[in-house]
mmCIF file of C-alpha atoms in Angstrom:
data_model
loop_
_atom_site.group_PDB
_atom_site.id
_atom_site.type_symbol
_atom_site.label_atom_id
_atom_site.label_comp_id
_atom_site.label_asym_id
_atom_site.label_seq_id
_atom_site.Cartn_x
_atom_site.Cartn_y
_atom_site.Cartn_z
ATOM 1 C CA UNK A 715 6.493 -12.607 21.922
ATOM 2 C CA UNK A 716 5.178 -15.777 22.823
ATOM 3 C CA UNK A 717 3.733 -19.127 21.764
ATOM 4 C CA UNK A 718 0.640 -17.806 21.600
ATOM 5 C CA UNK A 719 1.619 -14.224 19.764
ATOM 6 C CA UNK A 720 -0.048 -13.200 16.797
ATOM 7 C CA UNK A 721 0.324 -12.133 13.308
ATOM 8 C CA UNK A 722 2.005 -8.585 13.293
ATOM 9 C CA UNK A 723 0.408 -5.960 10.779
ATOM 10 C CA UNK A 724 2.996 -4.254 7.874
ATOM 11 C CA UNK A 725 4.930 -1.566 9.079
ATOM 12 C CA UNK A 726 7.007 1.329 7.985
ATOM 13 C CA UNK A 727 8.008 3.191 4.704
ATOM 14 C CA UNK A 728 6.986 1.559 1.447
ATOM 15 C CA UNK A 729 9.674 4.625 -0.725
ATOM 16 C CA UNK A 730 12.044 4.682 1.999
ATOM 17 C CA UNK A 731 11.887 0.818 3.353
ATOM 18 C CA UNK A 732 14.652 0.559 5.822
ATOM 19 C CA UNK A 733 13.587 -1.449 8.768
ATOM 20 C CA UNK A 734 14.323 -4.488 9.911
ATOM 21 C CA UNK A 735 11.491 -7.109 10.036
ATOM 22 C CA UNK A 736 10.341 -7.993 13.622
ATOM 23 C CA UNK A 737 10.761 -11.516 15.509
ATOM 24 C CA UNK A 738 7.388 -14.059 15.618
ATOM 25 C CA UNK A 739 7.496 -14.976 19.100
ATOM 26 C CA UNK A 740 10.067 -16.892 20.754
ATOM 27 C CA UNK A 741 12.463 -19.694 19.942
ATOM 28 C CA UNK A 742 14.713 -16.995 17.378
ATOM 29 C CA UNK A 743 12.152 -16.966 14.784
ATOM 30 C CA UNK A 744 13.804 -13.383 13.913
ATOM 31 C CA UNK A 745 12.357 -10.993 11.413
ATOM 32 C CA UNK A 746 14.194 -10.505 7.602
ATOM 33 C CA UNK A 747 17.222 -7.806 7.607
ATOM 34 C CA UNK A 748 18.152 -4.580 5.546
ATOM 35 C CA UNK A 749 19.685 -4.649 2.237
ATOM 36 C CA UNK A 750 20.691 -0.956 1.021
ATOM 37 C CA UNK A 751 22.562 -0.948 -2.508
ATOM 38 C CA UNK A 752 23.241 1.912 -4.714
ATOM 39 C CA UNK A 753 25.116 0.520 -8.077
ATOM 40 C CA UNK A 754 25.675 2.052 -11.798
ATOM 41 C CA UNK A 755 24.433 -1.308 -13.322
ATOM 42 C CA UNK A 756 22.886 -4.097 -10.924
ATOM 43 C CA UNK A 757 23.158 -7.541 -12.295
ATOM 44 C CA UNK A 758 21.097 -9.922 -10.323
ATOM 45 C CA UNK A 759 21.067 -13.985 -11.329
ATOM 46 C CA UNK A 760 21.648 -15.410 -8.431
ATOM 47 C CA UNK A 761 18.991 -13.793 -5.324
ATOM 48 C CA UNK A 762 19.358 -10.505 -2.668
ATOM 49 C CA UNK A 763 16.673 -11.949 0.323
ATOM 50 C CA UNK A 764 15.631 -10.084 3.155
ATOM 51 C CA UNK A 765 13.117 -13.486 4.380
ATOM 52 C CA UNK A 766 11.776 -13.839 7.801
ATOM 53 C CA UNK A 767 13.027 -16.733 9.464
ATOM 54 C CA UNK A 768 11.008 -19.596 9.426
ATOM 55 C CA UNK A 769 8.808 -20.862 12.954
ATOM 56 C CA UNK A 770 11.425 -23.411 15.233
ATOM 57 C CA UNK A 771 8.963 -24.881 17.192
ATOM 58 C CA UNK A 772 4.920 -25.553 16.139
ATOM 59 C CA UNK A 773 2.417 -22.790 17.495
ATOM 60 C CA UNK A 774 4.769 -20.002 17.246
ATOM 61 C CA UNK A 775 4.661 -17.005 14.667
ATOM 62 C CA UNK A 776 7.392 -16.754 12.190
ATOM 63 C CA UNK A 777 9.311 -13.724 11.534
ATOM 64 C CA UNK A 778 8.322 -11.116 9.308
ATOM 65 C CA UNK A 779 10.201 -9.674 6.008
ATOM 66 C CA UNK A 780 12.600 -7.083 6.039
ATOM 67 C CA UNK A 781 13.466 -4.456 3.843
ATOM 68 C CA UNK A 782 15.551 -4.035 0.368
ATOM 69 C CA UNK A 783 16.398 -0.642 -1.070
ATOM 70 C CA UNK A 784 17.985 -0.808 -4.454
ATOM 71 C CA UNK A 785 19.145 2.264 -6.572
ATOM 72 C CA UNK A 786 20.947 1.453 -9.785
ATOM 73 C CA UNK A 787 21.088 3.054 -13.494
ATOM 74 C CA UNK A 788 20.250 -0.421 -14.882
ATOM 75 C CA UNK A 789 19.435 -3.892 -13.677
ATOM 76 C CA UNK A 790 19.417 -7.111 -15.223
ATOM 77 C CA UNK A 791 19.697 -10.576 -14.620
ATOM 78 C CA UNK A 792 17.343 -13.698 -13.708
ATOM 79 C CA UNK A 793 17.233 -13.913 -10.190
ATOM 80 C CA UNK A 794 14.967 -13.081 -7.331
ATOM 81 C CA UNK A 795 14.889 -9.905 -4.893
ATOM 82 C CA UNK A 796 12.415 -11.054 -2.120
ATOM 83 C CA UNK A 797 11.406 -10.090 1.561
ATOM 84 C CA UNK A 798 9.079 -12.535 2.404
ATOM 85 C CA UNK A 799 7.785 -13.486 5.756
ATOM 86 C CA UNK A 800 9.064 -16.728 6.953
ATOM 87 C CA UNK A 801 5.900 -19.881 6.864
ATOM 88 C CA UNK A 802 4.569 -21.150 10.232
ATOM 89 C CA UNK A 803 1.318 -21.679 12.067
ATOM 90 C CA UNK A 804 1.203 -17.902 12.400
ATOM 91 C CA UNK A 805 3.290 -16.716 9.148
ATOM 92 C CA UNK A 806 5.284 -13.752 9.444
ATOM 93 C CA UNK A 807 4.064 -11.002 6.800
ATOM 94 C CA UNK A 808 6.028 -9.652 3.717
ATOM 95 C CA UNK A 809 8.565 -6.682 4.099
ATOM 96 C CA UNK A 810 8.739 -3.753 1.603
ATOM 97 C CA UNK A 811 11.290 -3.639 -1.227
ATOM 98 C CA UNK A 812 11.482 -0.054 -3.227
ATOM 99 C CA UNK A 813 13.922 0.033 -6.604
ATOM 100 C CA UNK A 814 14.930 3.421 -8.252
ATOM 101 C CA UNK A 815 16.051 2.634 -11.620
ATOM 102 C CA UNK A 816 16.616 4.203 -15.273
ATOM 103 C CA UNK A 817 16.413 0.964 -17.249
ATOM 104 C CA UNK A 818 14.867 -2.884 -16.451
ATOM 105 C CA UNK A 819 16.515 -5.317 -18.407
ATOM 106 C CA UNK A 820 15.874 -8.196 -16.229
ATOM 107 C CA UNK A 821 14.689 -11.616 -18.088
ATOM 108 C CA UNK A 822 10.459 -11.381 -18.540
ATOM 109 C CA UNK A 823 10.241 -7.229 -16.588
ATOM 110 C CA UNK A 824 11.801 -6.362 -13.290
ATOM 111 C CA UNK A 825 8.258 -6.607 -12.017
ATOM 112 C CA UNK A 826 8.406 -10.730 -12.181
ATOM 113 C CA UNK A 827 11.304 -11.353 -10.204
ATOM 114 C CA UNK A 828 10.256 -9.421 -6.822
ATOM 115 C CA UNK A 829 8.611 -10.824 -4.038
ATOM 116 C CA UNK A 830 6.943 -9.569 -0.654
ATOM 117 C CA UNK A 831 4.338 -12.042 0.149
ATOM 118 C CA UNK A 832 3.821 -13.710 3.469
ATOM 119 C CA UNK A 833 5.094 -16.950 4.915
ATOM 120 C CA UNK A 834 2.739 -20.111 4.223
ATOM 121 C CA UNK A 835 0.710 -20.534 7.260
ATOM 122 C CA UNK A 836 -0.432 -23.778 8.458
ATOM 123 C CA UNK A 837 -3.910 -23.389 9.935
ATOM 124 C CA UNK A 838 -6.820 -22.180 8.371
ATOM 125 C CA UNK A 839 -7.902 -19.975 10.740
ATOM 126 C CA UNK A 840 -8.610 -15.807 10.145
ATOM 127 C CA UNK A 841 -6.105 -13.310 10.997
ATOM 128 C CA UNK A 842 -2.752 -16.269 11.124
ATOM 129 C CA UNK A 843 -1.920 -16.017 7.065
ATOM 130 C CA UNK A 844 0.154 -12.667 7.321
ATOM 131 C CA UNK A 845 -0.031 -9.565 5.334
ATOM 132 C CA UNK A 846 1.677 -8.993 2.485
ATOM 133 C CA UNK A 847 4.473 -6.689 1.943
ATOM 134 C CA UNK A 848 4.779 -3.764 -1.084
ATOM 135 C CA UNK A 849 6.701 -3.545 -3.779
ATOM 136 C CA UNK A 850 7.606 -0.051 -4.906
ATOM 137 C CA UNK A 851 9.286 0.342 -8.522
ATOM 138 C CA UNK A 852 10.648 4.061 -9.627
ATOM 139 C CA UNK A 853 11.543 4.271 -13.251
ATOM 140 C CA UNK A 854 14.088 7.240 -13.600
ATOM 141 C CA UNK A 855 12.697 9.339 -16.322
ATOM 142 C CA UNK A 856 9.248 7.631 -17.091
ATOM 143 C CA UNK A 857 7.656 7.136 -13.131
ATOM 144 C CA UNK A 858 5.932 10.532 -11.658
ATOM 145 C CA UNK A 859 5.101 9.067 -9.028
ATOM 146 C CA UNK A 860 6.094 5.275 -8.910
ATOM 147 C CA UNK A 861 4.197 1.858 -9.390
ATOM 148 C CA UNK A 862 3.003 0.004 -5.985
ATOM 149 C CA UNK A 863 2.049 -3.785 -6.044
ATOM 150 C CA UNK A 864 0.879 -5.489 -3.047
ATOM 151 C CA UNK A 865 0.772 -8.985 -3.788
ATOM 152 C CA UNK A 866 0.106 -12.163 -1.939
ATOM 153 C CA UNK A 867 0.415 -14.858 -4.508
ATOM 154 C CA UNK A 868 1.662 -17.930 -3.167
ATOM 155 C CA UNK A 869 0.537 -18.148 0.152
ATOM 156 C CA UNK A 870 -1.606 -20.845 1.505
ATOM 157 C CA UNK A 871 -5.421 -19.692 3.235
ATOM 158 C CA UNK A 872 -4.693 -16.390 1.710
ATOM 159 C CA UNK A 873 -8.036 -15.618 2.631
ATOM 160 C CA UNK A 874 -7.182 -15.167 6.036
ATOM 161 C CA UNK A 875 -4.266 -12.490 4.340
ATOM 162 C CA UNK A 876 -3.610 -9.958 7.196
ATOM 163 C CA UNK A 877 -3.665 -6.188 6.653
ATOM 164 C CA UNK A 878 -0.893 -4.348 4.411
ATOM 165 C CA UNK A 879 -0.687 -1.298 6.232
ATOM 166 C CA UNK A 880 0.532 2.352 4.542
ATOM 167 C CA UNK A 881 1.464 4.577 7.715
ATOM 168 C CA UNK A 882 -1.014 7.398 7.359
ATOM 169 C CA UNK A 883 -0.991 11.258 7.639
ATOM 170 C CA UNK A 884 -4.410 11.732 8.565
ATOM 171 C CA UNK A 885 -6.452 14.931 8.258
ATOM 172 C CA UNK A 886 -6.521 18.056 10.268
ATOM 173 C CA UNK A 887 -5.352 21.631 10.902
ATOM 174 C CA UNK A 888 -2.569 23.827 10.361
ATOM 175 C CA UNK A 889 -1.246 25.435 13.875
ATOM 176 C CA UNK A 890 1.917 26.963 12.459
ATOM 177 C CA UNK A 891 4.052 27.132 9.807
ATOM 178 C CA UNK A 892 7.909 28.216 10.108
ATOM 179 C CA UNK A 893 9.656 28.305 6.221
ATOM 180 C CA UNK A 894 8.658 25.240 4.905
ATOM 181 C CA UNK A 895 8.216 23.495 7.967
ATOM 182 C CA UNK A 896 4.743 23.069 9.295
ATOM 183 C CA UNK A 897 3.004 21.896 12.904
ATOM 184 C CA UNK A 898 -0.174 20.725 12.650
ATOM 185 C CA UNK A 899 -2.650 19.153 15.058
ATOM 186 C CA UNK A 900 -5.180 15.960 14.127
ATOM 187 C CA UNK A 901 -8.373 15.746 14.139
ATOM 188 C CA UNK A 902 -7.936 12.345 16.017
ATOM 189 C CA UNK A 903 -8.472 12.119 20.030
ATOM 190 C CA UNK A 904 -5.530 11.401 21.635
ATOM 191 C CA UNK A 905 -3.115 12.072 18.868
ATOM 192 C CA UNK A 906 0.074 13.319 19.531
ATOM 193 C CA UNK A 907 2.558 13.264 16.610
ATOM 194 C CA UNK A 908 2.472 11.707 13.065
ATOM 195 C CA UNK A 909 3.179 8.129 13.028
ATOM 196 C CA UNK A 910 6.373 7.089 11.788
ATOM 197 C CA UNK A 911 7.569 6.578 8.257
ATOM 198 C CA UNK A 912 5.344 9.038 6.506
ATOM 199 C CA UNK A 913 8.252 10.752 4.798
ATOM 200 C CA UNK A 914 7.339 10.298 0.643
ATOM 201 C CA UNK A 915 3.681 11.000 0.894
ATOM 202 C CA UNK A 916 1.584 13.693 -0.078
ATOM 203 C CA UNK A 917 0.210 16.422 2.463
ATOM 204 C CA UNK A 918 -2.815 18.101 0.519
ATOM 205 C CA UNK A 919 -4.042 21.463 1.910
ATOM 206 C CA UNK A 920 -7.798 22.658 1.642
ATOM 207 C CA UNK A 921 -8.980 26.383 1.250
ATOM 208 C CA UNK A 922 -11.676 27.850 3.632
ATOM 209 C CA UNK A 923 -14.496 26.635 0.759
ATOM 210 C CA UNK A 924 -12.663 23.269 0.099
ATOM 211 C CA UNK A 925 -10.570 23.741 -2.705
ATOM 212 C CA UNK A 926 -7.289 22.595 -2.619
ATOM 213 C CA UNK A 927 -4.661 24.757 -2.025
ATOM 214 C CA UNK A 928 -1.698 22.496 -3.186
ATOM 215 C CA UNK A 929 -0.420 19.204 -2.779
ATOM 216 C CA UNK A 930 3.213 19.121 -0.822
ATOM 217 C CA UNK A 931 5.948 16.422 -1.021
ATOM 218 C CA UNK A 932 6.729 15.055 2.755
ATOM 219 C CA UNK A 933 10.747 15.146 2.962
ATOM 220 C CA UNK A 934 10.850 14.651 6.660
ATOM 221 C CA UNK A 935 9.045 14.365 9.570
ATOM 222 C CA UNK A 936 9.240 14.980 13.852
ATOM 223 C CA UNK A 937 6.697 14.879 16.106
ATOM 224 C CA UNK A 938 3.791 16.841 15.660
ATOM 225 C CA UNK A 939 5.914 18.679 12.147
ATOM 226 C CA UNK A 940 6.810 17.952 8.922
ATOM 227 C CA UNK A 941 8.867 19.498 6.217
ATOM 228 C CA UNK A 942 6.723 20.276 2.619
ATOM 229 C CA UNK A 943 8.289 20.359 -0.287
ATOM 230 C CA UNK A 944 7.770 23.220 -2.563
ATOM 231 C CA UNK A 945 5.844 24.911 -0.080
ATOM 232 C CA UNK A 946 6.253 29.177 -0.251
ATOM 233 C CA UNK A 947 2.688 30.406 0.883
ATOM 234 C CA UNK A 948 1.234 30.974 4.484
ATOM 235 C CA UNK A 949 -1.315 27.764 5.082
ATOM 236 C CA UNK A 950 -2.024 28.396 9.070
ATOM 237 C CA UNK A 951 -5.140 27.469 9.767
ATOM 238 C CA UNK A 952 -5.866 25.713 7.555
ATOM 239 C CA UNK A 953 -7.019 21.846 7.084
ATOM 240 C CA UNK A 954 -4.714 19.015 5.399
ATOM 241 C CA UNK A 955 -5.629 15.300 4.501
ATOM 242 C CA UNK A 956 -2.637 12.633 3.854
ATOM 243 C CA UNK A 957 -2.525 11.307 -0.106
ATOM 244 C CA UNK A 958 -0.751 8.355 -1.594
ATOM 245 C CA UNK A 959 -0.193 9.630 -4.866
ATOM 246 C CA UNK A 960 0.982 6.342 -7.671
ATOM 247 C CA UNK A 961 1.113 6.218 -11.267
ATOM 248 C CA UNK A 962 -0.398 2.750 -10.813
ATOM 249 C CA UNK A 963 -1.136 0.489 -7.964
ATOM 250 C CA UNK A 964 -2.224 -3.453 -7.896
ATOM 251 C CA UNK A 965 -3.297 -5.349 -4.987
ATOM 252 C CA UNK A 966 -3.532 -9.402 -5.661
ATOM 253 C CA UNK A 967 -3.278 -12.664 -3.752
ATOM 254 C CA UNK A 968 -5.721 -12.283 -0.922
ATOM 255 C CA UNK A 969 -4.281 -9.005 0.302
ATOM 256 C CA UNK A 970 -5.883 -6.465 2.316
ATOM 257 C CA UNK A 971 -4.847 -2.599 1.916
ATOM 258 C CA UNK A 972 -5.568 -0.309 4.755
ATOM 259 C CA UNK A 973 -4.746 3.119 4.936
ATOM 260 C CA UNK A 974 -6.751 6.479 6.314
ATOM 261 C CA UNK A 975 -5.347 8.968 3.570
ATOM 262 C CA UNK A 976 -6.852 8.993 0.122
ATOM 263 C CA UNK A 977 -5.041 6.360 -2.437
ATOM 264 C CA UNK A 978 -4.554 8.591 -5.695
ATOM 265 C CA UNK A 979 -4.100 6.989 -8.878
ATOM 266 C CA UNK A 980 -2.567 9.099 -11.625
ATOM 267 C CA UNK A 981 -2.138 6.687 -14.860
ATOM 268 C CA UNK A 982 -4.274 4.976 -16.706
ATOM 269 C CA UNK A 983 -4.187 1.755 -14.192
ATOM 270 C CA UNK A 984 -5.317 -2.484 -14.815
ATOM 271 C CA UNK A 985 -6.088 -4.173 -11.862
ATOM 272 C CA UNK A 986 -6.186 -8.207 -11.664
ATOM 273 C CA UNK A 987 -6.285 -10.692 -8.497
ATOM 274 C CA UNK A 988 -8.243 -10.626 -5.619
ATOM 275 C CA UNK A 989 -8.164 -7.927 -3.110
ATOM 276 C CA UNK A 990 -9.691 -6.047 -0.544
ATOM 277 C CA UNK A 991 -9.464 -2.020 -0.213
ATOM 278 C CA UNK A 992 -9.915 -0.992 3.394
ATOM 279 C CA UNK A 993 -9.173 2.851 1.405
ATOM 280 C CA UNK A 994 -10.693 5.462 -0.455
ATOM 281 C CA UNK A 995 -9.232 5.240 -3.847
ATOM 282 C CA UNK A 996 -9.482 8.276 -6.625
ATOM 283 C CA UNK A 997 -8.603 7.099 -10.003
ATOM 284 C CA UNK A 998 -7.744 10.301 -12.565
ATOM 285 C CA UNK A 999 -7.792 8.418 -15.568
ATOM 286 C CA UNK A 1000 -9.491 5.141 -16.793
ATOM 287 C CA UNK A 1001 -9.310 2.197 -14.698
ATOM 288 C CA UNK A 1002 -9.370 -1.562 -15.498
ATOM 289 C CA UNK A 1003 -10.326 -4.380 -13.582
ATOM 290 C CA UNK A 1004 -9.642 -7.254 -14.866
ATOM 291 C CA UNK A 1005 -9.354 -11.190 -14.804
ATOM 292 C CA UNK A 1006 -10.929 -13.653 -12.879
ATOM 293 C CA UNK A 1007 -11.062 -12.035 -9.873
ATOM 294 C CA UNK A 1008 -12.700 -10.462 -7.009
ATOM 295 C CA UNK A 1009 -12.163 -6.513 -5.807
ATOM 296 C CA UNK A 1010 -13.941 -6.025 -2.591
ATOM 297 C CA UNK A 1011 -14.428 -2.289 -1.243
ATOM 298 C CA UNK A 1012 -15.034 -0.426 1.866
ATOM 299 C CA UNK A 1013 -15.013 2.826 0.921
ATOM 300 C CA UNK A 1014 -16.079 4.943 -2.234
ATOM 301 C CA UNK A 1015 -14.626 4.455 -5.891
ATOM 302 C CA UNK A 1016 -13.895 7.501 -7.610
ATOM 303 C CA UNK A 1017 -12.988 7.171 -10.924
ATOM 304 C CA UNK A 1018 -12.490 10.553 -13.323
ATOM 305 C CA UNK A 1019 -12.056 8.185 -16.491
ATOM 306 C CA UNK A 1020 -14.090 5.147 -17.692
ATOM 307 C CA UNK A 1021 -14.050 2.117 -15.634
ATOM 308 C CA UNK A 1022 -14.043 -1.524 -17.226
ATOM 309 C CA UNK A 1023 -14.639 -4.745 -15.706
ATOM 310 C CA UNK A 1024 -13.475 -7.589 -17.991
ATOM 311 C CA UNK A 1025 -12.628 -11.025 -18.644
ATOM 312 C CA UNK A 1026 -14.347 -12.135 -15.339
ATOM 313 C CA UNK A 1027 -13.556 -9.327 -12.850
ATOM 314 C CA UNK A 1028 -16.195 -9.038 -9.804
ATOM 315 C CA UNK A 1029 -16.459 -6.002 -8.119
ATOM 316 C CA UNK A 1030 -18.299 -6.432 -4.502
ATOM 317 C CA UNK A 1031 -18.313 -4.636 -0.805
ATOM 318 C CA UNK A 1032 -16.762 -6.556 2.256
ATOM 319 C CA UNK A 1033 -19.633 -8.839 4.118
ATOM 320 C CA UNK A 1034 -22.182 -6.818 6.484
ATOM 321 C CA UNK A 1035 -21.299 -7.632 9.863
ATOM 322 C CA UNK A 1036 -23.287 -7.213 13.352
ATOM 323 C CA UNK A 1037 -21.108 -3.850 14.075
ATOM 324 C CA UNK A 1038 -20.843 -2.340 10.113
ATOM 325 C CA UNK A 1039 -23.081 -2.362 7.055
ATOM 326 C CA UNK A 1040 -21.282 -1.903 4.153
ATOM 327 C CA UNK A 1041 -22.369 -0.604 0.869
ATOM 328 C CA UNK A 1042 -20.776 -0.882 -2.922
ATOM 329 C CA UNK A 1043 -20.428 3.095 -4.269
ATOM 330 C CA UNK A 1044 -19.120 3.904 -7.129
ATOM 331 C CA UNK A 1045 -18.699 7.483 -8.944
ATOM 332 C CA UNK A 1046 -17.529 7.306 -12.628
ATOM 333 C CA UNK A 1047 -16.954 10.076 -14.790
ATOM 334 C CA UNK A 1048 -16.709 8.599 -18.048
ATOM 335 C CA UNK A 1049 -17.860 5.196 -19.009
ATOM 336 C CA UNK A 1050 -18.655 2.352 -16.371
ATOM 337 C CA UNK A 1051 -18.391 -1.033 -18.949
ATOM 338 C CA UNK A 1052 -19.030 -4.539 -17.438
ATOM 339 C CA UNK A 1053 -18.606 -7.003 -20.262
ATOM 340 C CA UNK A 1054 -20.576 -10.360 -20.662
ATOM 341 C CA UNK A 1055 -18.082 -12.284 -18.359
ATOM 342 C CA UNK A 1056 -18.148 -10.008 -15.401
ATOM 343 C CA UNK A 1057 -20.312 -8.643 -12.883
ATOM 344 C CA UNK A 1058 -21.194 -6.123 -9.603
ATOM 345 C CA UNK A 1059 -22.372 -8.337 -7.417
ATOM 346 C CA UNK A 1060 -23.260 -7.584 -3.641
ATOM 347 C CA UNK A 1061 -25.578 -11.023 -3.409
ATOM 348 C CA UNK A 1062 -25.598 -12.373 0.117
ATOM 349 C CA UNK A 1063 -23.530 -9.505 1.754
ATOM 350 C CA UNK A 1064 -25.792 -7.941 4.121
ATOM 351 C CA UNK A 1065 -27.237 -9.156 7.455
#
């Protein structure tokens, strides 16, 4: 990169983090490392840091986190585990840390002493406050699917929070399938494999009448092919769509979740913090917004349960702009509950 280089989106595997964050621009203002640690017990009081380095000279971008992979029986202590992009005029953005573990016994909940946010950027301008990272916990016994946070707390103008990007697997069709192993072929012009780092999400297949046919495990991935778990049956021909399946997920600070597949939420989840959703979320039980705080959305809502806004929460749609009118929808199953401190409000949002 260069002087003038800007703000690099989150990349790679949010289960499986093991990249290496990426350089800023020039002047070695290098990207965070790789920390990879399997351990019966973990005790953590002084820090593990995968940081992106800071920017050397004024203008440039700093580097952006790296990545920490922790699997341990227990873990205690009072330190920090971070991978946070390094603060600039142009921060870097956060790196992904993912921790497998059968019992948390660190000081105040594992939960407190992680950190993936971006560097501190020093101009108020849109699209130079990086993204922030994700933070994926696995509780051995408990998790089904895991607990994602995406959290930008901390960082100066985090309105201008770049995007937190989940590698997607798209929709399309079936060509083949050999064993367990399927090729399929995107909907997408000019697509020509699955991007990379897709490995730990779901692959859900759709009958000729749009039922689904079963949700598959992705274990790993090549080209144009990926390898189901669990899968037995026959599915050429037939049409997929990408899931991110969590028990719970939480999006705060100012940051900004894209992602084409559908975000599935299997728990009963509480959201607080602002945060944008640039994804189509499906919530199977109730789900909780809460806080003072604003959730703005792009896409629809779905929620199977009862959803509650509380203790100040604000639930809008992203401003109407001259290329895309947005709209606020919402389908509840159960209850939708606003109480007297909290509102839907889409005032001021269109042209």
């Amino acid at each position: 990169g260069t002087n003038n280089s800007f703000v690099n989106n989150t990349y790679g595997s949010f289960v499986n983090p093991n990249e290496s964050g990426s350089g800023g621009g020039c002047c070695s203002n290098t990207g965070g490392g790789v920390v990879w640690i399997e351990a019966g017990s973990l005790v953590v009081d002084g820090n593990i840091l995968a940081n992106g380095g800071d920017g050397i000279i004024a203008g440039n971008s700093a580097g952006s986190g790296g990545a920490i992979q922790i699997h341990a029986s227990s873990i205690s202590g009072s330190g920090l585990i971070t991978a946070n992009g390094g603060p600039d005029n142009r921060s870097g953005g956060g790196g992904r840390v993912a921790i497998y573990y059968s019992s948390d016994q660190m000081s105040g909940g594992l939960a407190t002493h992680l950190q993936t946010r971006a560097g501190n950027g020093d101009r108020n301008i849109a699209g130079e406050t990086g993204g922030a990272g994700t933070i994926y916990l696995y509780h051995t016994g408990v998790s089904n699917y895991g607990d994602l946070l995406i959290n930008n707390t901390g960082v100066s103008n985090q309105s201008n929070s770049g995007l937190t990007l989940v590698p997607s697997v798209g929709s399309g069709t079936i060509v083949s399938v050999s064993g367990n192993v399927i090729t399929a072929q995107s909907g997408k012009a000019g697509w020509t494999a699955f991007p990379h780092s897709v490995v730990g999400l779901y692959f859900r297949v759709f009958d000729v009448d749009g039922s689904v046919q079963g949700d598959y495990r992705i274990n790993a991935q090549s080209g144009k092919t990926l390898t189901l778990e669990g899968l037995t049956a026959d599915i050429t021909g037939k049409s997929y769509r990408g899931v991110l399946k969590v028990d719970s997920l939480d999006a705060k600070g100012g940051a900004v979740l894209r992602t084409e597949d559908l975000v599935e939420l299997t728990g009963n989840v509480v959201m607080s913090g602002n945060a944008i959703f640039e994804a189509e979320v499906h919530a199977l039980g109730d789900l909780t917004l809460s806080g003072s705080s604003t959730k703005q959305l792009v896409m629809p809502l779905r929620v199977e349960g009862n959803l509650n806004l509380q203790n100040g929460a604000v639930l809008t749609h992203r401003d109407t702009t001259t290329l895309t009118e947005y709209k606020l929808e919402l389908h509840v199953g159960g209850q939708l509950s606003i109480d007297g401190t909290s509102r839907i409000d889409v005032s001021g949002r269109g042209y």
